[in-house]
Structure formats: structure tokens, C-alpha cells
CSV table of C-alpha atoms and ligand atoms in Angstrom, one decimal:
chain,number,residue,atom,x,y,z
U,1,UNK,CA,97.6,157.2,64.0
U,2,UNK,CA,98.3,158.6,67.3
U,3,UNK,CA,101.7,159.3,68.4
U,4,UNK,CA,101.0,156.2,70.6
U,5,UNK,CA,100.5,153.9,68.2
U,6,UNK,CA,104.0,152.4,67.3
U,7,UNK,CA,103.4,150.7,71.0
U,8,UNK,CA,101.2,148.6,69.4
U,9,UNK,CA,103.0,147.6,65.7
U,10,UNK,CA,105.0,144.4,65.1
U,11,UNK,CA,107.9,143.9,63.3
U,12,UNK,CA,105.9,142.4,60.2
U,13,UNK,CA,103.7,145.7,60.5
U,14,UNK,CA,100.9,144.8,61.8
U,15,UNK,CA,99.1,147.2,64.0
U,16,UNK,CA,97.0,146.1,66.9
U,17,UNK,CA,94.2,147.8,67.2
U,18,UNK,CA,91.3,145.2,68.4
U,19,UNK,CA,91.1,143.5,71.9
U,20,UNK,CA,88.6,140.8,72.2
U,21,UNK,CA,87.8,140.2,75.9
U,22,UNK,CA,86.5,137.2,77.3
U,23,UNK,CA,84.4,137.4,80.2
U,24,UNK,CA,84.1,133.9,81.4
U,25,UNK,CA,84.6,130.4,80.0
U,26,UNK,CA,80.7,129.5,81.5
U,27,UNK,CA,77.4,129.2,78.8
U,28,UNK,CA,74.3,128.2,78.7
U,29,UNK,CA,74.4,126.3,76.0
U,30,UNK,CA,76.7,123.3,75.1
U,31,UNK,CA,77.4,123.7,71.0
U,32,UNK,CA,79.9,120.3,70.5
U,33,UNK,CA,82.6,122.0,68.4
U,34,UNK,CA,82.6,124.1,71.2
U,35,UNK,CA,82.5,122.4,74.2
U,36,UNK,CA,82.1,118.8,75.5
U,37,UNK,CA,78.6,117.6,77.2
U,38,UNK,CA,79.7,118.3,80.5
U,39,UNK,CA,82.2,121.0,81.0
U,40,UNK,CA,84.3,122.0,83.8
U,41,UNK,CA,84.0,125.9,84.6
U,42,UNK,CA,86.3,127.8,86.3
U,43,UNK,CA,85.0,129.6,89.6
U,44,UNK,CA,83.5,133.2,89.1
U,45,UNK,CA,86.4,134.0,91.8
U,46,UNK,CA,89.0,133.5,88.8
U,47,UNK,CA,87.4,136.0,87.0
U,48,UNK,CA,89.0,139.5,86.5
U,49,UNK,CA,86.3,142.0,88.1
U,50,UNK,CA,84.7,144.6,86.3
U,51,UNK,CA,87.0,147.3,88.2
U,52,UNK,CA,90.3,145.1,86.6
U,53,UNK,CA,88.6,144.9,83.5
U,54,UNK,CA,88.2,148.7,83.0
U,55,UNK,CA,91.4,149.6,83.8
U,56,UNK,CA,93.4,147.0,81.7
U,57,UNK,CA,91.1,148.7,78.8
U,58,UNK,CA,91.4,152.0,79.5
U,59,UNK,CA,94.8,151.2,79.5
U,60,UNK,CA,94.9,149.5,76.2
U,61,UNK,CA,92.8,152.7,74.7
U,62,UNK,CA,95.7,155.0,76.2
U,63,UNK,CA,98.1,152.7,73.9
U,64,UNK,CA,95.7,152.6,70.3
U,65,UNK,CA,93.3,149.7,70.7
U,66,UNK,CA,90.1,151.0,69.1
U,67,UNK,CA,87.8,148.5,69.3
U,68,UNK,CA,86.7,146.4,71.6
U,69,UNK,CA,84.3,142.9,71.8
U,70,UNK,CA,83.1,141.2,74.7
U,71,UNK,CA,82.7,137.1,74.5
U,72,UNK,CA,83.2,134.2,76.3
U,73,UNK,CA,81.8,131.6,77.1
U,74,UNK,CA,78.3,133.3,77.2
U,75,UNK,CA,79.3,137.0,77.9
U,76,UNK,CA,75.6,137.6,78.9
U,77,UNK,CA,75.9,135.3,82.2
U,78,UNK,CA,78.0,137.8,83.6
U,79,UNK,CA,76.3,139.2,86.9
U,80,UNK,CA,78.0,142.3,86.4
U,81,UNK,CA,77.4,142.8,82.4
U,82,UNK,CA,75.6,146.0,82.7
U,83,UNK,CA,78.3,147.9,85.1
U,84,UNK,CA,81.1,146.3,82.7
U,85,UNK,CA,79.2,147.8,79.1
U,86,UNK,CA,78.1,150.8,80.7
U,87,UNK,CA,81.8,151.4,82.4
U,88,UNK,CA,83.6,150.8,78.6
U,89,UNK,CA,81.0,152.9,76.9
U,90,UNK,CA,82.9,155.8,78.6
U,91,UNK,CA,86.0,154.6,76.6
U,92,UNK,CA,87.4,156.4,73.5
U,93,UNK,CA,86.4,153.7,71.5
U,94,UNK,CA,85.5,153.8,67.6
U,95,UNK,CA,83.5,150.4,67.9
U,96,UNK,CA,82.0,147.9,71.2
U,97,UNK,CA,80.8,144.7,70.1
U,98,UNK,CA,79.3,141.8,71.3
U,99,UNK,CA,79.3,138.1,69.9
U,100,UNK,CA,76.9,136.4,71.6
U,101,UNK,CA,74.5,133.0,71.5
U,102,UNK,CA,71.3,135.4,72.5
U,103,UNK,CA,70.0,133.7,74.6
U,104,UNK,CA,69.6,135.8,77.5
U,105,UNK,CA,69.7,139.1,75.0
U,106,UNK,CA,66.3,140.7,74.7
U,107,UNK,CA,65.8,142.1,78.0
U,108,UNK,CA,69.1,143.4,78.2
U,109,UNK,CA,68.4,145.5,74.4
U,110,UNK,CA,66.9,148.5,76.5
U,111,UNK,CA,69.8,149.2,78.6
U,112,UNK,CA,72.5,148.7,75.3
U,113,UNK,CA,70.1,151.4,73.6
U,114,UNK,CA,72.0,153.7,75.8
U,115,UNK,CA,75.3,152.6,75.7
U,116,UNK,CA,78.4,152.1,73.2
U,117,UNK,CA,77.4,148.7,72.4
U,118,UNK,CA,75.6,149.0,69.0
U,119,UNK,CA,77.2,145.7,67.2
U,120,UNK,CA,76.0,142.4,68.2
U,121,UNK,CA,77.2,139.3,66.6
U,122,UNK,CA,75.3,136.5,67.1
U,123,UNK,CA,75.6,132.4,66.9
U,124,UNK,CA,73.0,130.8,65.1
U,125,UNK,CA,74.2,127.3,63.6
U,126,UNK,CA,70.6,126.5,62.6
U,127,UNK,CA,67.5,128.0,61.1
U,128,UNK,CA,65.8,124.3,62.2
U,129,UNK,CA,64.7,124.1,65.6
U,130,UNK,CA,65.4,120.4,66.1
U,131,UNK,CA,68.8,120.9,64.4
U,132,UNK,CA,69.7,123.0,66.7
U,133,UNK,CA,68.9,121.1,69.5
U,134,UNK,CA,70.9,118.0,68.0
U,135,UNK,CA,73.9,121.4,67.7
U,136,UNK,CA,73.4,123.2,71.0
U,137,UNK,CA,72.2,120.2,73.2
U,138,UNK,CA,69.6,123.1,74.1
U,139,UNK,CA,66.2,123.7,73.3
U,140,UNK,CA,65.6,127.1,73.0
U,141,UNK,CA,65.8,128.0,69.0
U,142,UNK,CA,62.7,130.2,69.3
U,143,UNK,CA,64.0,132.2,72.2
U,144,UNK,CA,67.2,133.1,70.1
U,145,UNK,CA,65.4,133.9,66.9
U,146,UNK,CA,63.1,135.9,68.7
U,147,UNK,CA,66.0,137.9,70.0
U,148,UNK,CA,67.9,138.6,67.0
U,149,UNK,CA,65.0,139.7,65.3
U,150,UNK,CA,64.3,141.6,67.9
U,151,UNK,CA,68.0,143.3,68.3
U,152,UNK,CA,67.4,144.1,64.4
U,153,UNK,CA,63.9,145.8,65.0
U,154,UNK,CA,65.1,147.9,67.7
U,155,UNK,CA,68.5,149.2,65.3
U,156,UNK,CA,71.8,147.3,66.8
U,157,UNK,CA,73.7,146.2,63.8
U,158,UNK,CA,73.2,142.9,63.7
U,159,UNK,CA,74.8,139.7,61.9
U,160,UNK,CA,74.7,136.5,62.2
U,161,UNK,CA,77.8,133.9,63.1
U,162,UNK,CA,77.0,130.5,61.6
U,163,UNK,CA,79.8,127.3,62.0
U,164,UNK,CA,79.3,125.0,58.6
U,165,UNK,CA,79.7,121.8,59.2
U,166,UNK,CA,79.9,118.8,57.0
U,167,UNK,CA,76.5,116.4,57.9
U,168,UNK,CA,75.5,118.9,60.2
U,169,UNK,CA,73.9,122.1,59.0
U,170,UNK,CA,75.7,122.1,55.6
U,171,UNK,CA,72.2,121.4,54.2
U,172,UNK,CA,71.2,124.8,55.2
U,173,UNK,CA,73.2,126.8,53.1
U,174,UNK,CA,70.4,128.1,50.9
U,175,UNK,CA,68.5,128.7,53.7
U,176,UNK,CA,70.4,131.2,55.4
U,177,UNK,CA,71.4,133.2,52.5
U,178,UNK,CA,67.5,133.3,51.8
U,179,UNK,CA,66.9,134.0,55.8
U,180,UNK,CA,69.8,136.6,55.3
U,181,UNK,CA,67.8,138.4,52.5
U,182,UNK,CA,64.7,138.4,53.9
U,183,UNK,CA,66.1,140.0,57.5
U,184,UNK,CA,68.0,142.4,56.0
U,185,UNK,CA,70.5,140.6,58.3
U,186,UNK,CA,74.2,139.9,56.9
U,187,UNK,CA,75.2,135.8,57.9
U,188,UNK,CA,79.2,134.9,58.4
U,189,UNK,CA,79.8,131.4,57.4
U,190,UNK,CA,82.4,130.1,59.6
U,191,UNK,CA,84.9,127.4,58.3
U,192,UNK,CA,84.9,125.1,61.6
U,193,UNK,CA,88.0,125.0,63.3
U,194,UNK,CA,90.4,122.4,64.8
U,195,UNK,CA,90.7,123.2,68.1
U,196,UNK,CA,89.5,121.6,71.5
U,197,UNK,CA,86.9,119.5,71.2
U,198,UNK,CA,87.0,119.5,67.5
U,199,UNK,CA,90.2,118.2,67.2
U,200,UNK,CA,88.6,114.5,67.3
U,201,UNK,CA,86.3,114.8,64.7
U,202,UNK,CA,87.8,118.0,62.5
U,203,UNK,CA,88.0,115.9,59.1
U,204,UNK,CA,84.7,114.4,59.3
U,205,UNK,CA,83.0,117.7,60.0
U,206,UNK,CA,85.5,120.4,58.1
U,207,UNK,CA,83.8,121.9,55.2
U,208,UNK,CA,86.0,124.4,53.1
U,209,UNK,CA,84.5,128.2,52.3
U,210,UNK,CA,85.8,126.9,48.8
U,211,UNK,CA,83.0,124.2,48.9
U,212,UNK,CA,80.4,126.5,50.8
U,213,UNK,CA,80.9,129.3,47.6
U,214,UNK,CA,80.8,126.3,44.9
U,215,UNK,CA,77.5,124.7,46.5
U,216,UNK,CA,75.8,128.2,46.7
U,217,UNK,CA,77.2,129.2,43.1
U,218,UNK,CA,74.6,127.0,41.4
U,219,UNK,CA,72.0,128.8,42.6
U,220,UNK,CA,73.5,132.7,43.3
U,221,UNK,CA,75.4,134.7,42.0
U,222,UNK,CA,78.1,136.2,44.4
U,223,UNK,CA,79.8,139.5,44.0
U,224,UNK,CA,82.7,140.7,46.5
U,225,UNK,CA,82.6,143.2,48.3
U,226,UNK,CA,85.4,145.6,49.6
U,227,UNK,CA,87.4,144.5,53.0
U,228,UNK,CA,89.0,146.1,55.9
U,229,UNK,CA,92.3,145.1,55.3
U,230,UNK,CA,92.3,143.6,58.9
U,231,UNK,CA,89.0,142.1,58.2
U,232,UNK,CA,88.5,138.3,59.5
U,233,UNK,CA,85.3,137.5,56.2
U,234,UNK,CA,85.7,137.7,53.0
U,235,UNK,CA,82.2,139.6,52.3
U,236,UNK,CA,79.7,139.3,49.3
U,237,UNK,CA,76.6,140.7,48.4
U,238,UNK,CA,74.2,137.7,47.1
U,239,UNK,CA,72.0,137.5,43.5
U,240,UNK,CA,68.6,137.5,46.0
U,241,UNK,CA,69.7,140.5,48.1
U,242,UNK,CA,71.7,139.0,51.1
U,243,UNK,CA,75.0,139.6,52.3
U,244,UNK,CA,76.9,137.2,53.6
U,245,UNK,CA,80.9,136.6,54.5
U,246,UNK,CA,83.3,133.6,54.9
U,247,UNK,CA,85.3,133.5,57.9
U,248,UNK,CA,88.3,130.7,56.5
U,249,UNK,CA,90.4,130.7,59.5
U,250,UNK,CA,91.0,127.2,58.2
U,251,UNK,CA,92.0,127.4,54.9
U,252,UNK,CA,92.9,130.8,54.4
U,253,UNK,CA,93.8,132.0,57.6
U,254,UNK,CA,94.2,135.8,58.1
U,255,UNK,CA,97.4,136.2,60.1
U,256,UNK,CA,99.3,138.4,57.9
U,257,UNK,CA,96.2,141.0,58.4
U,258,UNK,CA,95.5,140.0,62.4
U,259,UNK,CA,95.2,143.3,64.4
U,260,UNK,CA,93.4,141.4,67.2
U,261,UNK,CA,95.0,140.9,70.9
U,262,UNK,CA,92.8,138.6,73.3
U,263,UNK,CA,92.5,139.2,76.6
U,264,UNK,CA,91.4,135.8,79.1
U,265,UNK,CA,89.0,136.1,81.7
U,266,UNK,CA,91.4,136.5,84.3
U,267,UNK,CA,92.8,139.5,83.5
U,268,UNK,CA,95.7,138.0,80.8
U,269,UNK,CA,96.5,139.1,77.7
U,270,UNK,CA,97.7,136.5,74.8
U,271,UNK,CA,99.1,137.5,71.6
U,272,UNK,CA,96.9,134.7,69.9
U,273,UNK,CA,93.8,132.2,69.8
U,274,UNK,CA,95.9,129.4,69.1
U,275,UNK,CA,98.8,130.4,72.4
U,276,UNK,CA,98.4,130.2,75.6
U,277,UNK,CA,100.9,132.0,76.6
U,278,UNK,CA,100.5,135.6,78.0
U,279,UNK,CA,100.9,138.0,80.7
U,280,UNK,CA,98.7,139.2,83.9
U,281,UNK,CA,97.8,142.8,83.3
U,282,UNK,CA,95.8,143.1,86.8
U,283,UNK,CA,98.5,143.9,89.2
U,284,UNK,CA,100.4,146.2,86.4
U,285,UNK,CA,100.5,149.7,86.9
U,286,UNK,CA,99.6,152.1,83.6
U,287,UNK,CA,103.5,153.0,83.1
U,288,UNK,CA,104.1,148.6,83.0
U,289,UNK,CA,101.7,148.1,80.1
U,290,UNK,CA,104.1,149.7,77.5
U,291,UNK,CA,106.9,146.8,77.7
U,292,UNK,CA,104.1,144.3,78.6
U,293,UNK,CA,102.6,145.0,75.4
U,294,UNK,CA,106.0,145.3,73.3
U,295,UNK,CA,106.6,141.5,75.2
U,296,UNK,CA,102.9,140.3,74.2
U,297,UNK,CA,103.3,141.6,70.3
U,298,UNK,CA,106.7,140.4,69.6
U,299,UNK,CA,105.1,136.9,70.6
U,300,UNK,CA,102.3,136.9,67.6
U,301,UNK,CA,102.5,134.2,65.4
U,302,UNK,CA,102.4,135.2,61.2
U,303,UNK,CA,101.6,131.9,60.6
U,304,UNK,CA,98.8,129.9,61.7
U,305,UNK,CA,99.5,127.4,64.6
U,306,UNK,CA,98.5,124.2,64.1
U,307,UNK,CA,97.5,122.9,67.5
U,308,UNK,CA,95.6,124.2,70.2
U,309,UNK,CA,93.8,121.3,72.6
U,310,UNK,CA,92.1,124.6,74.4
U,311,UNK,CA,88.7,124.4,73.6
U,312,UNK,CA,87.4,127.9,72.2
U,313,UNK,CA,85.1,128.5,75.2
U,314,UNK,CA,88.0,129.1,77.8
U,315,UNK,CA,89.7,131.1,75.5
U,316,UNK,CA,86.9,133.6,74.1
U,317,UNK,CA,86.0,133.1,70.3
Q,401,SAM,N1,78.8,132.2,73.4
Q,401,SAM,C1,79.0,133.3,72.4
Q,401,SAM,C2,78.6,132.8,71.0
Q,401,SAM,O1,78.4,131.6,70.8
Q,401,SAM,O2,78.5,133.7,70.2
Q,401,SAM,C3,80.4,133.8,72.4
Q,401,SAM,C4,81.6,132.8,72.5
Q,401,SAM,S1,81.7,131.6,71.2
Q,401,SAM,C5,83.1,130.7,71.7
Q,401,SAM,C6,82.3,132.7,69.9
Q,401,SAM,C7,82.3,132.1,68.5
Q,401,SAM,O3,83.2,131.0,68.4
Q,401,SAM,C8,80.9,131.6,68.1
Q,401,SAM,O4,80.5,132.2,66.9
Q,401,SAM,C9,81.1,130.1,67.9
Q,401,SAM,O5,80.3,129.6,66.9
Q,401,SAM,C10,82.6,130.1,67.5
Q,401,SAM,N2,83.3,128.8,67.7
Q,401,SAM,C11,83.3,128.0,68.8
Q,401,SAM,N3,84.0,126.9,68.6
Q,401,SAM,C12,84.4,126.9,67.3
Q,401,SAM,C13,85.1,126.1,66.4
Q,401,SAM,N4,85.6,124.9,66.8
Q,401,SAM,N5,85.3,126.5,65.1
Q,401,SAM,C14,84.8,127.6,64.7
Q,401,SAM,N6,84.1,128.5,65.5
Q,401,SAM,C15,83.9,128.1,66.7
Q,402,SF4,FE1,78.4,128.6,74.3
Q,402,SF4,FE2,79.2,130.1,72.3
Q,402,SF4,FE3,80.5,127.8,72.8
Q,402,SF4,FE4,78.0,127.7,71.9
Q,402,SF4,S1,79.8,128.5,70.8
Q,402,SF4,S2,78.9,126.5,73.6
Q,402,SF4,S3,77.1,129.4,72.8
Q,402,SF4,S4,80.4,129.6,74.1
């Protein structure tokens, strides 16, 4: 650990060491555990500029962050994508990531060849194309298969995101750990969770990775697999060949491990998904960002909190 690191350790131990940064709350889809029909977006003038956004990180890499992700909204909408990945791919990063609906992916695949961005997750709730209209209120399924299989072809490290939900896609189980196997391409099972829009109709649609490993059980044989200890999935390796995770921020949530810090897409950075509460890091100078951070870290949670009527696309999932 560098002789920075203790900047970035809570009292409970945890180290920080990931910043997930959300680029803007916009998208190009409309998922409805994610966001309602017709969202309000905040104007691009709110959002921190790619200049803000490279110096809060290089800052944050000065201090012992070592990976970073870009999200959103739709992290691909951004104007200014390319100068912001090819800006943090200077970085002394160990890992830049991507989560992503992949929509607007393949033509950008080129340009991340050359850069630091070699792990793309992406969000695929549906291996049905009508499903996944009735999901993203968008019909495009084929442009987004096309691209994950093409991210895969060309060598990114690829996986798959998919929410489970109860009367939704739940019926598809089997199907993506068979898609999984024959792609070579590992699938996370989210559990859905209760936040924003969700809130409403969280008990009808909540399905348990409990219930998810029980349903595939009959058919598979799961073995786990060996964890980061600050991993978010529980990972297995699957009877037919696939891999595939459970991310239970639900039922088992991971807090005691997080090592994650968040920053909005105005520039602020929050202790946790589920506050809202953080600090401004634009107008700080490099020599601020120590006590900023000791402020920001002594706020983290250990425990899951149970409410958060921010939906998950203004606060970067
Ligand atoms: N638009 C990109 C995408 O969909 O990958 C990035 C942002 S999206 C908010 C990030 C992740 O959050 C996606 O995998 C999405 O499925 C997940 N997500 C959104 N709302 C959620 C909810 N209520 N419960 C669980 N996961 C959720
Ligand atoms: Fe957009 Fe991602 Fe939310 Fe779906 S999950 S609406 S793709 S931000």
C-alpha cells in the first residue's frame, strides 16, 4: 500500500480504493426500475467538465484510488467521452471500466482499443427482443446484442449486468446461463433494488439470489469461485461451462467489504449510493482533498441504508 494510503482507510478498516464516476443522469433508454417514462434531466451545464473531471481523479490517484468506472445515466451520450477516456488512460490506474447499456458502443470499440478502458460491463435484462422492449421502453435489442458480441470479438473483457426480476425476466434464468456459456461471456445477476422508482413496486418485483441459485440448482450444478474481498458478486463457475455472479445488494449487502467512493456528475463526491450527502471537489485545490476525503470517509455507512427516493440514474449505478 502506498505511504498514501491511510488517507483513504476508515475506522472499520475499510480501504477505499474504487471511485465510480458518473457522467450524467441522461440515457437513451428508459429501463423502469431505473427511471420513470419521462424523466427530468439535468442541463449538460451542471455537468463537471472533462478538465474538472481529470483533475478531481488525478487527485484521487495521488491519494490510492486504483480503479476507476465510468457510468451514468448512459456514460456513452457524453459529447466529450473520448477526451475524458483518453485523458484518464494517462492515470496510474490498475483497472478503467465501463458499465454501460451499449447502445451507442460499437463505433466507439476502435478508439477504446487504444486506451485504458479494457473492462466493459454491460446491461442486458433480456435475451428476448420484445421483453426488452416491455424492460427498456426501447426497441433496439439487436443493436445491443450486436455490440456486446462485438466488444467480446474484438478482446475487451466483457460481462454482462442483468436485473432479475419477479414476472419480468425471471423466466430467463436458464437462458442466460446457457447464453453465458455459449459467449464465453460471464452474466451478473442483480438482486433488484429498492431505490427510486422501485420503491413502489420493490415487493412485487424483488427476487432473492437465494431463489435465483435454488431455481438454477435443478438443472446446474454451481461451484464458487474465489472473491476479491471487496468484491460486489458472489461468483460461480456453472455445470455447462458459464460463469456467472450474484450481486445481493439486497439481501446480503456488502458494506462491511465496500471500498467504493462515488463521485456525481457535478463534480461531488458521496461516501455512498444510498446518501446524498457529499462535498464539491471542483473548486478544491490538490492540498484540500486530504481532509475532504477524511470528511467524506468518516461519513460511510457499515450498514445498509434503507431508503433512498434518488433514482439510480442521477446517482450513477
Ligand atoms: N446506463 C448504464 C447501464 O445501464 O449499464 C449505466 C448506468 S445504470 C444506472 C448502472 C446499473 O444500475 C445497470 O446495470 C442497471 O441495471 C443498474 N440498476 C439501475 N436501477 C437499478 C435498481 N433499481 N436495482 C438494481 N440495479 C439497478
Ligand atoms: Fe439508462 Fe442504465 Fe438506467 Fe437503463 S439502467 S435507464 S440504460 S441508466
Amino acid at each position: 500500500m502506498s505511504t498514501l494510503g491511510h488517507y483513504m482507510i476508515d475506522k472499520h478498516g475499510r480501504r477505499m480504493r474504487k471511485l465510480r464516476i458518473s457522467l450524467l443522469d441522461a440515457c437513451n433508454l428508459r429501463c423502469f426500475y431505473c427511471m420513470p417514462e419521462h424523466p427530468a434531466f439535468k442541463p449538460q451545464k451542471d455537468w463537471a467538465s472533462a478538465k474538472d473531471l481529470m483533475h478531481i481523479t488525478r487527485n484521487l490517484v495521488g491519494l490510492g484510488i486504483e480503479e476507476v468506472r465510468l457510468t451514468g445515466g448512459e456514460p456513452l451520450m457524453r459529447r466529450d467521452f473520448e477526451e475524458i477516456v483518453c485523458e484518464l488512460s494517462t492515470l496510474p490506474v490498475k483497472k478503467l471500466g465501463l458499465t454501460t447499456n451499449a447502445l451507442l458502443l460499437a463505433p466507439y470499440l476502435p478508439l477504446l482499443q487504444h486506451t485504458k478502458l479494457q473492462h466493459i460491463n454491460i446491461s442486458l435484462d433480456s435475451l428476448d427482443a420484445e421483453n426488452f422492449i416491455r424492460i427498456t421502453r426501447r426497441d433496439v435489442f439487436g443493436a445491443v446484442m450486436d455490440a456486446i458480441l462485438t466488444a467480446k470479438a474484438q478482446g475487451f473483457t466483457v460481462k454482462v449486468n442483468t436485473v432479475m426480476m419477479k414476472g419480468v425476466n425471471d423466466h430467463e434464468l436458464s437462458a442466460f446461463v446457457e447464453w453465458s456459456a455459449t459467449h464465453d461471456i460471464p452474466v451478473r445477476f442483480l438482486e433488484v433494488m429498492n431505490i427510486g422508482v422501485m420503491e413502489s413496486q420493490f415487493r412485487k418485483r424483488f427476487l432473492p439470489a437465494s431463489d435465483m441459485m435454488a431455481i438454477l440448482g435443478t438443472d446446474y450444478q454451481l461451484s464458487a469461485l474465489s472473491n476479491m474481498p471487496d468484491s460486489t458478486a458472489r461468483n460461480f463457475s456453472v455445470s455447462n461451462g458459464a460463469k456467472i455472479g450474484f450481486i445481493t445488494s439486497e439481501s446480503n449487502p456488502f458494506c462491511t467489504g465496500c471500498s467504493r467512493l462515488r463521485l456525481t456528475p457535478k463534480g461531488q463526491i458521496r461516501p455512498c449510493l444510498f446518501m446524498e450527502e457529499g462535498i464539491d471537489l471542483k473548486p478544491l485545490a490538490p492540498a484540500d482533498y486530504p481532509a475532504a476525503l477524511a470528511a467524506i470517509i468518516a461519513m460511510k455507512p457499515i450498514g445498509r441504508i434503507l431508503h433512498q427516493p434518488q433514482p439510480m440514474y442521477q446517482i450513477g449505478g
